[in-house]
């Protein structure tokens, strides 16, 4: 029996990288997955042929779309057990470069999105007798040297860190757990957009900074963290921060 047997999971940013790795892993472990992304056509293409996957459009900054996704998940699969708030984007603007418009866009996409997700999913989990929420934060919320060029992103992810702990404490009474995963340097679409498509090349840039070879992670490393925190194996774990960074933050 799979580690997510009989569970229904909503995953955001599921059309690529960590989100897509989680869709694959969760279905292999027996979950029914509501895979969502703003890039709907890409999502349909990359999940084509996968069983137990329902693809839905979700711009995580839209309250209306969040409510529709939760309603559609319940009508398709009867309940929601798991939410993986994976979607997030860094625009790499330093504190002095950032504009108010850019600040608001980054905070909206990385922090307000998680607030909207929690608001729409928690009532469904309360009805269901509990659930597990996993928020993707970043090492940028913990150490100032991670993603130096992204002031608004670091601040927004710091907000997700605080919101996760707030929700963990306030909804424990409903048997709803809220934990966070903190990726370090991981080869994903984000690195690829900056021209780095090879894990060895990304690792080379982090040699001397990250202790553990190959000095850069892959999407599956993060999806495995999501899996542990989503599953009942972590049933007494809430408000926790799982850092997956090859030892970077321990230096
Ligand atoms: N890659 C890293 O090294 C790293 C490090 C720390 C944290 N993270 C975090 O990991 C998470 C996943 O990022 P990734 O590196 O896999 O990035 P990615 O760019 O490969 O994937 C992000 C996905 O989010 C989707 N997306 C973008 N805007 C959206 C929106 N408004 N609504 C819904 N979906 C939207 C994209 O279409 C894409 O499929 C993010 O929260 C990111 O901040 C990544």
PDB file of C-alpha atoms and ligand atoms in Angstrom:
ATOM      1  CA  UNK A   1       0.000   0.000   0.000  1.00  0.00           C
ATOM      2  CA  UNK A   2       1.305   3.456  -0.925  1.00  0.00           C
ATOM      3  CA  UNK A   3       2.331   6.065   1.619  1.00  0.00           C
ATOM      4  CA  UNK A   4      -0.550   8.306   0.458  1.00  0.00           C
ATOM      5  CA  UNK A   5      -3.133   5.569  -0.058  1.00  0.00           C
ATOM      6  CA  UNK A   6      -6.668   7.033  -0.177  1.00  0.00           C
ATOM      7  CA  UNK A   7      -5.450  10.644   0.126  1.00  0.00           C
ATOM      8  CA  UNK A   8      -6.527  13.564  -2.067  1.00  0.00           C
ATOM      9  CA  UNK A   9      -3.860  16.219  -2.643  1.00  0.00           C
ATOM     10  CA  UNK A  10      -3.959  19.665  -4.266  1.00  0.00           C
ATOM     11  CA  UNK A  11      -0.559  20.750  -5.626  1.00  0.00           C
ATOM     12  CA  UNK A  12       0.157  24.262  -6.939  1.00  0.00           C
ATOM     13  CA  UNK A  13       2.776  25.127  -9.560  1.00  0.00           C
ATOM     14  CA  UNK A  14       2.461  21.528 -10.766  1.00  0.00           C
ATOM     15  CA  UNK A  15       3.434  22.091 -14.406  1.00  0.00           C
ATOM     16  CA  UNK A  16       7.176  21.965 -13.771  1.00  0.00           C
ATOM     17  CA  UNK A  17      10.085  21.060 -11.524  1.00  0.00           C
ATOM     18  CA  UNK A  18       9.277  20.445  -7.835  1.00  0.00           C
ATOM     19  CA  UNK A  19       5.495  20.613  -8.355  1.00  0.00           C
ATOM     20  CA  UNK A  20       5.593  18.111 -11.206  1.00  0.00           C
ATOM     21  CA  UNK A  21       7.967  15.814  -9.285  1.00  0.00           C
ATOM     22  CA  UNK A  22       5.435  15.869  -6.438  1.00  0.00           C
ATOM     23  CA  UNK A  23       2.548  14.984  -8.776  1.00  0.00           C
ATOM     24  CA  UNK A  24       4.483  11.923 -10.004  1.00  0.00           C
ATOM     25  CA  UNK A  25       5.612  10.837  -6.543  1.00  0.00           C
ATOM     26  CA  UNK A  26       2.224  11.347  -4.888  1.00  0.00           C
ATOM     27  CA  UNK A  27       0.349   9.330  -7.542  1.00  0.00           C
ATOM     28  CA  UNK A  28       2.962   6.561  -7.271  1.00  0.00           C
ATOM     29  CA  UNK A  29       2.248   6.534  -3.526  1.00  0.00           C
ATOM     30  CA  UNK A  30      -1.487   6.076  -4.076  1.00  0.00           C
ATOM     31  CA  UNK A  31      -2.842   9.643  -3.910  1.00  0.00           C
ATOM     32  CA  UNK A  32      -5.423  11.224  -6.144  1.00  0.00           C
ATOM     33  CA  UNK A  33      -3.882  14.519  -7.211  1.00  0.00           C
ATOM     34  CA  UNK A  34      -5.478  17.806  -8.215  1.00  0.00           C
ATOM     35  CA  UNK A  35      -2.594  19.277 -10.210  1.00  0.00           C
ATOM     36  CA  UNK A  36      -2.881  23.037 -10.681  1.00  0.00           C
ATOM     37  CA  UNK A  37      -0.877  25.728 -12.428  1.00  0.00           C
ATOM     38  CA  UNK A  38      -1.332  29.074 -14.152  1.00  0.00           C
ATOM     39  CA  UNK A  39       0.307  27.423 -17.212  1.00  0.00           C
ATOM     40  CA  UNK A  40      -2.612  25.105 -17.924  1.00  0.00           C
ATOM     41  CA  UNK A  41      -1.610  23.865 -21.372  1.00  0.00           C
ATOM     42  CA  UNK A  42       1.883  22.969 -20.147  1.00  0.00           C
ATOM     43  CA  UNK A  43       0.312  21.216 -17.153  1.00  0.00           C
ATOM     44  CA  UNK A  44      -1.891  19.103 -19.417  1.00  0.00           C
ATOM     45  CA  UNK A  45       1.066  18.209 -21.637  1.00  0.00           C
ATOM     46  CA  UNK A  46       3.413  17.125 -18.841  1.00  0.00           C
ATOM     47  CA  UNK A  47       0.763  15.078 -17.012  1.00  0.00           C
ATOM     48  CA  UNK A  48      -0.681  13.436 -20.142  1.00  0.00           C
ATOM     49  CA  UNK A  49      -1.261   9.731 -19.562  1.00  0.00           C
ATOM     50  CA  UNK A  50      -0.864   9.919 -15.775  1.00  0.00           C
ATOM     51  CA  UNK A  51      -3.628   8.195 -13.816  1.00  0.00           C
ATOM     52  CA  UNK A  52      -5.506   9.750 -10.885  1.00  0.00           C
ATOM     53  CA  UNK A  53      -4.587  13.305 -11.862  1.00  0.00           C
ATOM     54  CA  UNK A  54      -7.137  16.075 -12.355  1.00  0.00           C
ATOM     55  CA  UNK A  55      -5.634  19.163 -14.036  1.00  0.00           C
ATOM     56  CA  UNK A  56      -7.109  22.547 -13.155  1.00  0.00           C
ATOM     57  CA  UNK A  57      -6.159  26.149 -13.898  1.00  0.00           C
ATOM     58  CA  UNK A  58      -5.078  28.022 -10.795  1.00  0.00           C
ATOM     59  CA  UNK A  59      -3.453  31.417 -10.574  1.00  0.00           C
ATOM     60  CA  UNK A  60      -2.556  31.296  -6.890  1.00  0.00           C
ATOM     61  CA  UNK A  61      -3.190  35.045  -6.550  1.00  0.00           C
ATOM     62  CA  UNK A  62      -6.887  34.615  -7.439  1.00  0.00           C
ATOM     63  CA  UNK A  63      -9.285  34.052  -4.548  1.00  0.00           C
ATOM     64  CA  UNK A  64     -12.047  33.098  -6.981  1.00  0.00           C
ATOM     65  CA  UNK A  65      -9.892  30.421  -8.656  1.00  0.00           C
ATOM     66  CA  UNK A  66      -8.794  29.001  -5.292  1.00  0.00           C
ATOM     67  CA  UNK A  67     -12.441  28.585  -4.250  1.00  0.00           C
ATOM     68  CA  UNK A  68     -13.262  26.900  -7.559  1.00  0.00           C
ATOM     69  CA  UNK A  69     -10.312  24.492  -7.280  1.00  0.00           C
ATOM     70  CA  UNK A  70     -11.361  23.368  -3.791  1.00  0.00           C
ATOM     71  CA  UNK A  71     -15.005  22.949  -4.920  1.00  0.00           C
ATOM     72  CA  UNK A  72     -13.898  20.981  -8.020  1.00  0.00           C
ATOM     73  CA  UNK A  73     -11.526  18.801  -5.960  1.00  0.00           C
ATOM     74  CA  UNK A  74     -14.362  17.939  -3.579  1.00  0.00           C
ATOM     75  CA  UNK A  75     -16.770  17.125  -6.375  1.00  0.00           C
ATOM     76  CA  UNK A  76     -14.198  15.009  -8.237  1.00  0.00           C
ATOM     77  CA  UNK A  77     -12.684  13.127  -5.284  1.00  0.00           C
ATOM     78  CA  UNK A  78     -15.021  13.839  -2.326  1.00  0.00           C
ATOM     79  CA  UNK A  79     -12.532  15.561   0.011  1.00  0.00           C
ATOM     80  CA  UNK A  80      -9.192  17.350   0.371  1.00  0.00           C
ATOM     81  CA  UNK A  81      -6.536  15.795   2.659  1.00  0.00           C
ATOM     82  CA  UNK A  82      -3.364  17.547   1.482  1.00  0.00           C
ATOM     83  CA  UNK A  83      -2.385  20.955   0.110  1.00  0.00           C
ATOM     84  CA  UNK A  84       1.108  21.560  -1.256  1.00  0.00           C
ATOM     85  CA  UNK A  85       1.620  25.317  -1.675  1.00  0.00           C
ATOM     86  CA  UNK A  86       4.528  24.876  -4.066  1.00  0.00           C
ATOM     87  CA  UNK A  87       4.084  27.734  -6.581  1.00  0.00           C
ATOM     88  CA  UNK A  88       6.393  30.712  -6.126  1.00  0.00           C
ATOM     89  CA  UNK A  89       8.649  32.943  -8.209  1.00  0.00           C
ATOM     90  CA  UNK A  90      11.678  35.113  -7.451  1.00  0.00           C
ATOM     91  CA  UNK A  91      12.305  38.179  -9.605  1.00  0.00           C
ATOM     92  CA  UNK A  92      15.841  38.841  -8.278  1.00  0.00           C
ATOM     93  CA  UNK A  93      15.565  42.573  -7.580  1.00  0.00           C
ATOM     94  CA  UNK A  94      17.844  43.950  -4.866  1.00  0.00           C
ATOM     95  CA  UNK A  95      16.416  46.168  -2.127  1.00  0.00           C
ATOM     96  CA  UNK A  96      17.487  49.373  -3.855  1.00  0.00           C
ATOM     97  CA  UNK A  97      16.441  48.223  -7.340  1.00  0.00           C
ATOM     98  CA  UNK A  98      12.965  47.055  -6.325  1.00  0.00           C
ATOM     99  CA  UNK A  99       9.916  49.156  -7.216  1.00  0.00           C
ATOM    100  CA  UNK A 100       6.729  49.323  -5.193  1.00  0.00           C
ATOM    101  CA  UNK A 101       4.922  47.601  -8.054  1.00  0.00           C
ATOM    102  CA  UNK A 102       7.519  44.805  -8.114  1.00  0.00           C
ATOM    103  CA  UNK A 103       7.402  44.458  -4.342  1.00  0.00           C
ATOM    104  CA  UNK A 104       3.600  44.106  -4.410  1.00  0.00           C
ATOM    105  CA  UNK A 105       3.708  41.599  -7.273  1.00  0.00           C
ATOM    106  CA  UNK A 106       6.293  39.433  -5.476  1.00  0.00           C
ATOM    107  CA  UNK A 107       4.500  39.534  -2.136  1.00  0.00           C
ATOM    108  CA  UNK A 108       1.197  38.773  -3.874  1.00  0.00           C
ATOM    109  CA  UNK A 109       2.621  35.784  -5.709  1.00  0.00           C
ATOM    110  CA  UNK A 110       4.650  34.275  -2.882  1.00  0.00           C
ATOM    111  CA  UNK A 111       2.795  35.231   0.328  1.00  0.00           C
ATOM    112  CA  UNK A 112      -0.770  36.406  -0.364  1.00  0.00           C
ATOM    113  CA  UNK A 113      -1.132  33.270  -2.510  1.00  0.00           C
ATOM    114  CA  UNK A 114      -0.449  31.069   0.528  1.00  0.00           C
ATOM    115  CA  UNK A 115      -2.904  33.085   2.651  1.00  0.00           C
ATOM    116  CA  UNK A 116      -5.594  32.530  -0.024  1.00  0.00           C
ATOM    117  CA  UNK A 117      -4.769  28.832  -0.245  1.00  0.00           C
ATOM    118  CA  UNK A 118      -5.036  28.346   3.511  1.00  0.00           C
ATOM    119  CA  UNK A 119      -8.329  30.266   3.655  1.00  0.00           C
ATOM    120  CA  UNK A 120      -9.929  28.200   0.921  1.00  0.00           C
ATOM    121  CA  UNK A 121      -8.653  24.759   1.931  1.00  0.00           C
ATOM    122  CA  UNK A 122      -8.849  24.804   5.732  1.00  0.00           C
ATOM    123  CA  UNK A 123     -12.698  24.726   5.878  1.00  0.00           C
ATOM    124  CA  UNK A 124     -12.669  21.648   3.583  1.00  0.00           C
ATOM    125  CA  UNK A 125     -10.111  19.983   5.876  1.00  0.00           C
ATOM    126  CA  UNK A 126     -12.172  20.883   8.958  1.00  0.00           C
ATOM    127  CA  UNK A 127     -15.195  19.179   7.359  1.00  0.00           C
ATOM    128  CA  UNK A 128     -13.001  16.175   6.643  1.00  0.00           C
ATOM    129  CA  UNK A 129     -11.646  15.815  10.197  1.00  0.00           C
ATOM    130  CA  UNK A 130      -8.107  17.016   9.434  1.00  0.00           C
ATOM    131  CA  UNK A 131      -5.420  17.409   6.828  1.00  0.00           C
ATOM    132  CA  UNK A 132      -1.816  18.251   6.055  1.00  0.00           C
ATOM    133  CA  UNK A 133      -0.601  21.488   4.475  1.00  0.00           C
ATOM    134  CA  UNK A 134       2.972  21.910   3.253  1.00  0.00           C
ATOM    135  CA  UNK A 135       4.230  25.369   2.290  1.00  0.00           C
ATOM    136  CA  UNK A 136       7.315  25.891   0.186  1.00  0.00           C
ATOM    137  CA  UNK A 137       9.490  28.573   1.783  1.00  0.00           C
ATOM    138  CA  UNK A 138      13.155  29.153   0.848  1.00  0.00           C
ATOM    139  CA  UNK A 139      16.523  29.392   2.523  1.00  0.00           C
ATOM    140  CA  UNK A 140      16.214  33.087   1.590  1.00  0.00           C
ATOM    141  CA  UNK A 141      13.799  33.396   4.563  1.00  0.00           C
ATOM    142  CA  UNK A 142      16.458  32.086   6.957  1.00  0.00           C
ATOM    143  CA  UNK A 143      19.901  33.296   5.872  1.00  0.00           C
ATOM    144  CA  UNK A 144      20.616  36.620   4.206  1.00  0.00           C
ATOM    145  CA  UNK A 145      23.281  35.195   1.903  1.00  0.00           C
ATOM    146  CA  UNK A 146      20.784  32.950   0.081  1.00  0.00           C
ATOM    147  CA  UNK A 147      19.356  34.707  -2.959  1.00  0.00           C
ATOM    148  CA  UNK A 148      21.018  38.022  -2.104  1.00  0.00           C
ATOM    149  CA  UNK A 149      19.459  39.677  -5.107  1.00  0.00           C
ATOM    150  CA  UNK A 150      15.856  39.112  -4.098  1.00  0.00           C
ATOM    151  CA  UNK A 151      14.695  41.420  -1.319  1.00  0.00           C
ATOM    152  CA  UNK A 152      10.921  41.189  -1.812  1.00  0.00           C
ATOM    153  CA  UNK A 153      11.127  37.422  -2.333  1.00  0.00           C
ATOM    154  CA  UNK A 154      13.091  36.919   0.899  1.00  0.00           C
ATOM    155  CA  UNK A 155      10.564  39.049   2.791  1.00  0.00           C
ATOM    156  CA  UNK A 156       7.571  37.277   1.244  1.00  0.00           C
ATOM    157  CA  UNK A 157       9.007  33.847   2.050  1.00  0.00           C
ATOM    158  CA  UNK A 158       9.709  35.052   5.605  1.00  0.00           C
ATOM    159  CA  UNK A 159       6.010  35.857   5.762  1.00  0.00           C
ATOM    160  CA  UNK A 160       5.153  32.326   4.646  1.00  0.00           C
ATOM    161  CA  UNK A 161       7.389  30.998   7.427  1.00  0.00           C
ATOM    162  CA  UNK A 162       5.460  33.009  10.059  1.00  0.00           C
ATOM    163  CA  UNK A 163       2.057  32.249   8.548  1.00  0.00           C
ATOM    164  CA  UNK A 164       2.842  28.522   8.567  1.00  0.00           C
ATOM    165  CA  UNK A 165       3.594  28.569  12.284  1.00  0.00           C
ATOM    166  CA  UNK A 166       0.509  30.694  12.995  1.00  0.00           C
ATOM    167  CA  UNK A 167      -1.731  28.260  11.105  1.00  0.00           C
ATOM    168  CA  UNK A 168      -0.021  25.211  12.668  1.00  0.00           C
ATOM    169  CA  UNK A 169      -0.787  26.423  16.180  1.00  0.00           C
ATOM    170  CA  UNK A 170      -4.305  27.671  15.470  1.00  0.00           C
ATOM    171  CA  UNK A 171      -5.596  24.663  13.519  1.00  0.00           C
ATOM    172  CA  UNK A 172      -3.944  21.835  15.440  1.00  0.00           C
ATOM    173  CA  UNK A 173      -7.265  21.520  17.322  1.00  0.00           C
ATOM    174  CA  UNK A 174      -8.847  20.500  13.986  1.00  0.00           C
ATOM    175  CA  UNK A 175      -6.134  17.917  13.349  1.00  0.00           C
ATOM    176  CA  UNK A 176      -4.745  20.080  10.553  1.00  0.00           C
ATOM    177  CA  UNK A 177      -0.938  20.080  10.359  1.00  0.00           C
ATOM    178  CA  UNK A 178       0.992  22.894   8.682  1.00  0.00           C
ATOM    179  CA  UNK A 179       4.672  22.424   7.907  1.00  0.00           C
ATOM    180  CA  UNK A 180       7.204  24.005   5.579  1.00  0.00           C
ATOM    181  CA  UNK A 181       9.968  22.860   3.267  1.00  0.00           C
ATOM    182  CA  UNK A 182      12.993  25.109   2.712  1.00  0.00           C
ATOM    183  CA  UNK A 183      14.814  24.396  -0.543  1.00  0.00           C
ATOM    184  CA  UNK A 184      18.402  25.605  -0.942  1.00  0.00           C
ATOM    185  CA  UNK A 185      19.929  25.581  -4.438  1.00  0.00           C
ATOM    186  CA  UNK A 186      17.867  23.215  -6.569  1.00  0.00           C
ATOM    187  CA  UNK A 187      18.028  22.729 -10.333  1.00  0.00           C
ATOM    188  CA  UNK A 188      14.527  23.675 -11.538  1.00  0.00           C
ATOM    189  CA  UNK A 189      12.843  25.895 -14.096  1.00  0.00           C
ATOM    190  CA  UNK A 190      13.967  28.880 -12.020  1.00  0.00           C
ATOM    191  CA  UNK A 191      17.672  28.110 -12.660  1.00  0.00           C
ATOM    192  CA  UNK A 192      16.904  27.155 -16.252  1.00  0.00           C
ATOM    193  CA  UNK A 193      15.427  30.612 -16.864  1.00  0.00           C
ATOM    194  CA  UNK A 194      18.862  31.970 -15.905  1.00  0.00           C
ATOM    195  CA  UNK A 195      20.548  29.699 -18.449  1.00  0.00           C
ATOM    196  CA  UNK A 196      21.600  26.897 -16.044  1.00  0.00           C
ATOM    197  CA  UNK A 197      20.191  23.600 -17.310  1.00  0.00           C
ATOM    198  CA  UNK A 198      22.763  21.183 -15.883  1.00  0.00           C
ATOM    199  CA  UNK A 199      22.911  20.179 -12.215  1.00  0.00           C
ATOM    200  CA  UNK A 200      26.711  19.833 -12.363  1.00  0.00           C
ATOM    201  CA  UNK A 201      26.972  23.439 -13.590  1.00  0.00           C
ATOM    202  CA  UNK A 202      24.714  24.698 -10.787  1.00  0.00           C
ATOM    203  CA  UNK A 203      26.718  22.581  -8.322  1.00  0.00           C
ATOM    204  CA  UNK A 204      29.974  24.098  -9.561  1.00  0.00           C
ATOM    205  CA  UNK A 205      28.622  27.554  -8.681  1.00  0.00           C
ATOM    206  CA  UNK A 206      27.861  26.371  -5.132  1.00  0.00           C
ATOM    207  CA  UNK A 207      31.041  24.383  -4.463  1.00  0.00           C
ATOM    208  CA  UNK A 208      32.570  25.814  -1.287  1.00  0.00           C
ATOM    209  CA  UNK A 209      29.167  27.167  -0.201  1.00  0.00           C
ATOM    210  CA  UNK A 210      27.142  23.944   0.005  1.00  0.00           C
ATOM    211  CA  UNK A 211      29.050  21.153   1.859  1.00  0.00           C
ATOM    212  CA  UNK A 212      27.330  18.083   0.393  1.00  0.00           C
ATOM    213  CA  UNK A 213      28.172  16.938  -3.169  1.00  0.00           C
ATOM    214  CA  UNK A 214      27.000  17.449  -5.863  1.00  0.00           C
ATOM    215  CA  UNK A 215      26.482  20.935  -4.301  1.00  0.00           C
ATOM    216  CA  UNK A 216      23.010  21.400  -5.860  1.00  0.00           C
ATOM    217  CA  UNK A 217      19.750  19.515  -5.401  1.00  0.00           C
ATOM    218  CA  UNK A 218      17.105  18.264  -7.811  1.00  0.00           C
ATOM    219  CA  UNK A 219      13.314  18.615  -7.814  1.00  0.00           C
ATOM    220  CA  UNK A 220      12.806  15.097  -6.427  1.00  0.00           C
ATOM    221  CA  UNK A 221      14.790  15.998  -3.271  1.00  0.00           C
ATOM    222  CA  UNK A 222      12.100  18.559  -2.459  1.00  0.00           C
ATOM    223  CA  UNK A 223       9.185  16.341  -3.538  1.00  0.00           C
ATOM    224  CA  UNK A 224      10.446  13.681  -1.091  1.00  0.00           C
ATOM    225  CA  UNK A 225      10.254  16.297   1.686  1.00  0.00           C
ATOM    226  CA  UNK A 226       6.712  17.185   0.641  1.00  0.00           C
ATOM    227  CA  UNK A 227       5.830  13.480   0.709  1.00  0.00           C
ATOM    228  CA  UNK A 228       7.023  12.902   4.277  1.00  0.00           C
ATOM    229  CA  UNK A 229       5.197  15.972   5.602  1.00  0.00           C
ATOM    230  CA  UNK A 230       2.024  15.190   3.608  1.00  0.00           C
ATOM    231  CA  UNK A 231       1.851  11.574   4.754  1.00  0.00           C
ATOM    232  CA  UNK A 232       0.675  10.145   8.073  1.00  0.00           C
ATOM    233  CA  UNK A 233       4.324   9.276   8.839  1.00  0.00           C
ATOM    234  CA  UNK A 234       4.592  12.860  10.126  1.00  0.00           C
ATOM    235  CA  UNK A 235       1.293  12.723  12.041  1.00  0.00           C
ATOM    236  CA  UNK A 236       2.816  14.290  15.197  1.00  0.00           C
ATOM    237  CA  UNK A 237       4.781  16.941  13.297  1.00  0.00           C
ATOM    238  CA  UNK A 238       3.418  20.465  12.871  1.00  0.00           C
ATOM    239  CA  UNK A 239       4.876  23.979  12.605  1.00  0.00           C
ATOM    240  CA  UNK A 240       8.129  22.331  11.535  1.00  0.00           C
ATOM    241  CA  UNK A 241      10.744  23.571   9.086  1.00  0.00           C
ATOM    242  CA  UNK A 242      12.378  20.963   6.883  1.00  0.00           C
ATOM    243  CA  UNK A 243      15.496  22.461   5.339  1.00  0.00           C
ATOM    244  CA  UNK A 244      16.728  20.610   2.240  1.00  0.00           C
ATOM    245  CA  UNK A 245      19.942  22.392   1.303  1.00  0.00           C
ATOM    246  CA  UNK A 246      22.912  19.999   1.350  1.00  0.00           C
ATOM    247  CA  UNK A 247      24.095  21.587   4.608  1.00  0.00           C
ATOM    248  CA  UNK A 248      24.298  25.163   3.259  1.00  0.00           C
ATOM    249  CA  UNK A 249      22.528  26.743   6.256  1.00  0.00           C
ATOM    250  CA  UNK A 250      24.608  24.716   8.741  1.00  0.00           C
ATOM    251  CA  UNK A 251      27.868  26.347   7.691  1.00  0.00           C
TER     252      UNK A 251
HETATM  253  N1  LIG B   1      14.724  26.298  -7.307  1.00  0.00           N
HETATM  254  C1  LIG B   1      15.244  26.656  -6.157  1.00  0.00           C
HETATM  255  O1  LIG B   1      16.464  26.596  -5.958  1.00  0.00           O
HETATM  256  C2  LIG B   1      14.359  27.156  -5.040  1.00  0.00           C
HETATM  257  C3  LIG B   1      14.960  27.562  -3.856  1.00  0.00           C
HETATM  258  C4  LIG B   1      14.158  28.001  -2.816  1.00  0.00           C
HETATM  259  C5  LIG B   1      12.769  27.989  -2.963  1.00  0.00           C
HETATM  260  N2  LIG B   1      12.208  27.602  -4.133  1.00  0.00           N
HETATM  261  C6  LIG B   1      10.739  27.581  -4.210  1.00  0.00           C
HETATM  262  O2  LIG B   1      10.314  26.346  -4.754  1.00  0.00           O
HETATM  263  C7  LIG B   1       8.996  26.488  -5.297  1.00  0.00           C
HETATM  264  C8  LIG B   1       8.935  25.862  -6.662  1.00  0.00           C
HETATM  265  O3  LIG B   1       9.795  26.603  -7.515  1.00  0.00           O
HETATM  266  P1  LIG B   1      10.629  25.968  -8.692  1.00  0.00           P
HETATM  267  O4  LIG B   1      12.044  26.276  -8.459  1.00  0.00           O
HETATM  268  O5  LIG B   1      10.204  24.531  -8.911  1.00  0.00           O
HETATM  269  O6  LIG B   1      10.162  26.943  -9.862  1.00  0.00           O
HETATM  270  P2  LIG B   1       9.614  26.722 -11.326  1.00  0.00           P
HETATM  271  O7  LIG B   1       9.653  28.077 -11.930  1.00  0.00           O
HETATM  272  O8  LIG B   1      10.316  25.614 -12.012  1.00  0.00           O
HETATM  273  O9  LIG B   1       8.093  26.304 -11.085  1.00  0.00           O
HETATM  274  C9  LIG B   1       7.145  27.209 -10.615  1.00  0.00           C
HETATM  275  C10 LIG B   1       5.773  26.812 -11.167  1.00  0.00           C
HETATM  276  O10 LIG B   1       4.842  27.779 -10.649  1.00  0.00           O
HETATM  277  C11 LIG B   1       3.980  28.182 -11.707  1.00  0.00           C
HETATM  278  N3  LIG B   1       3.473  29.516 -11.437  1.00  0.00           N
HETATM  279  C12 LIG B   1       4.075  30.711 -11.628  1.00  0.00           C
HETATM  280  N4  LIG B   1       3.235  31.707 -11.298  1.00  0.00           N
HETATM  281  C13 LIG B   1       2.078  31.122 -10.859  1.00  0.00           C
HETATM  282  C14 LIG B   1       0.846  31.611 -10.384  1.00  0.00           C
HETATM  283  N5  LIG B   1       0.591  32.938 -10.292  1.00  0.00           N
HETATM  284  N6  LIG B   1      -0.113  30.730 -10.032  1.00  0.00           N
HETATM  285  C15 LIG B   1       0.114  29.397 -10.138  1.00  0.00           C
HETATM  286  N7  LIG B   1       1.245  28.864 -10.600  1.00  0.00           N
HETATM  287  C16 LIG B   1       2.223  29.734 -10.955  1.00  0.00           C
HETATM  288  C17 LIG B   1       4.836  28.122 -12.957  1.00  0.00           C
HETATM  289  O11 LIG B   1       4.013  28.020 -14.127  1.00  0.00           O
HETATM  290  C18 LIG B   1       5.688  26.892 -12.701  1.00  0.00           C
HETATM  291  O12 LIG B   1       5.074  25.711 -13.187  1.00  0.00           O
HETATM  292  C19 LIG B   1       8.712  27.993  -5.271  1.00  0.00           C
HETATM  293  O13 LIG B   1       7.885  28.304  -4.170  1.00  0.00           O
HETATM  294  C20 LIG B   1      10.089  28.611  -5.096  1.00  0.00           C
HETATM  295  O14 LIG B   1      10.018  29.885  -4.492  1.00  0.00           O
HETATM  296  C21 LIG B   1      12.970  27.197  -5.180  1.00  0.00           C
END
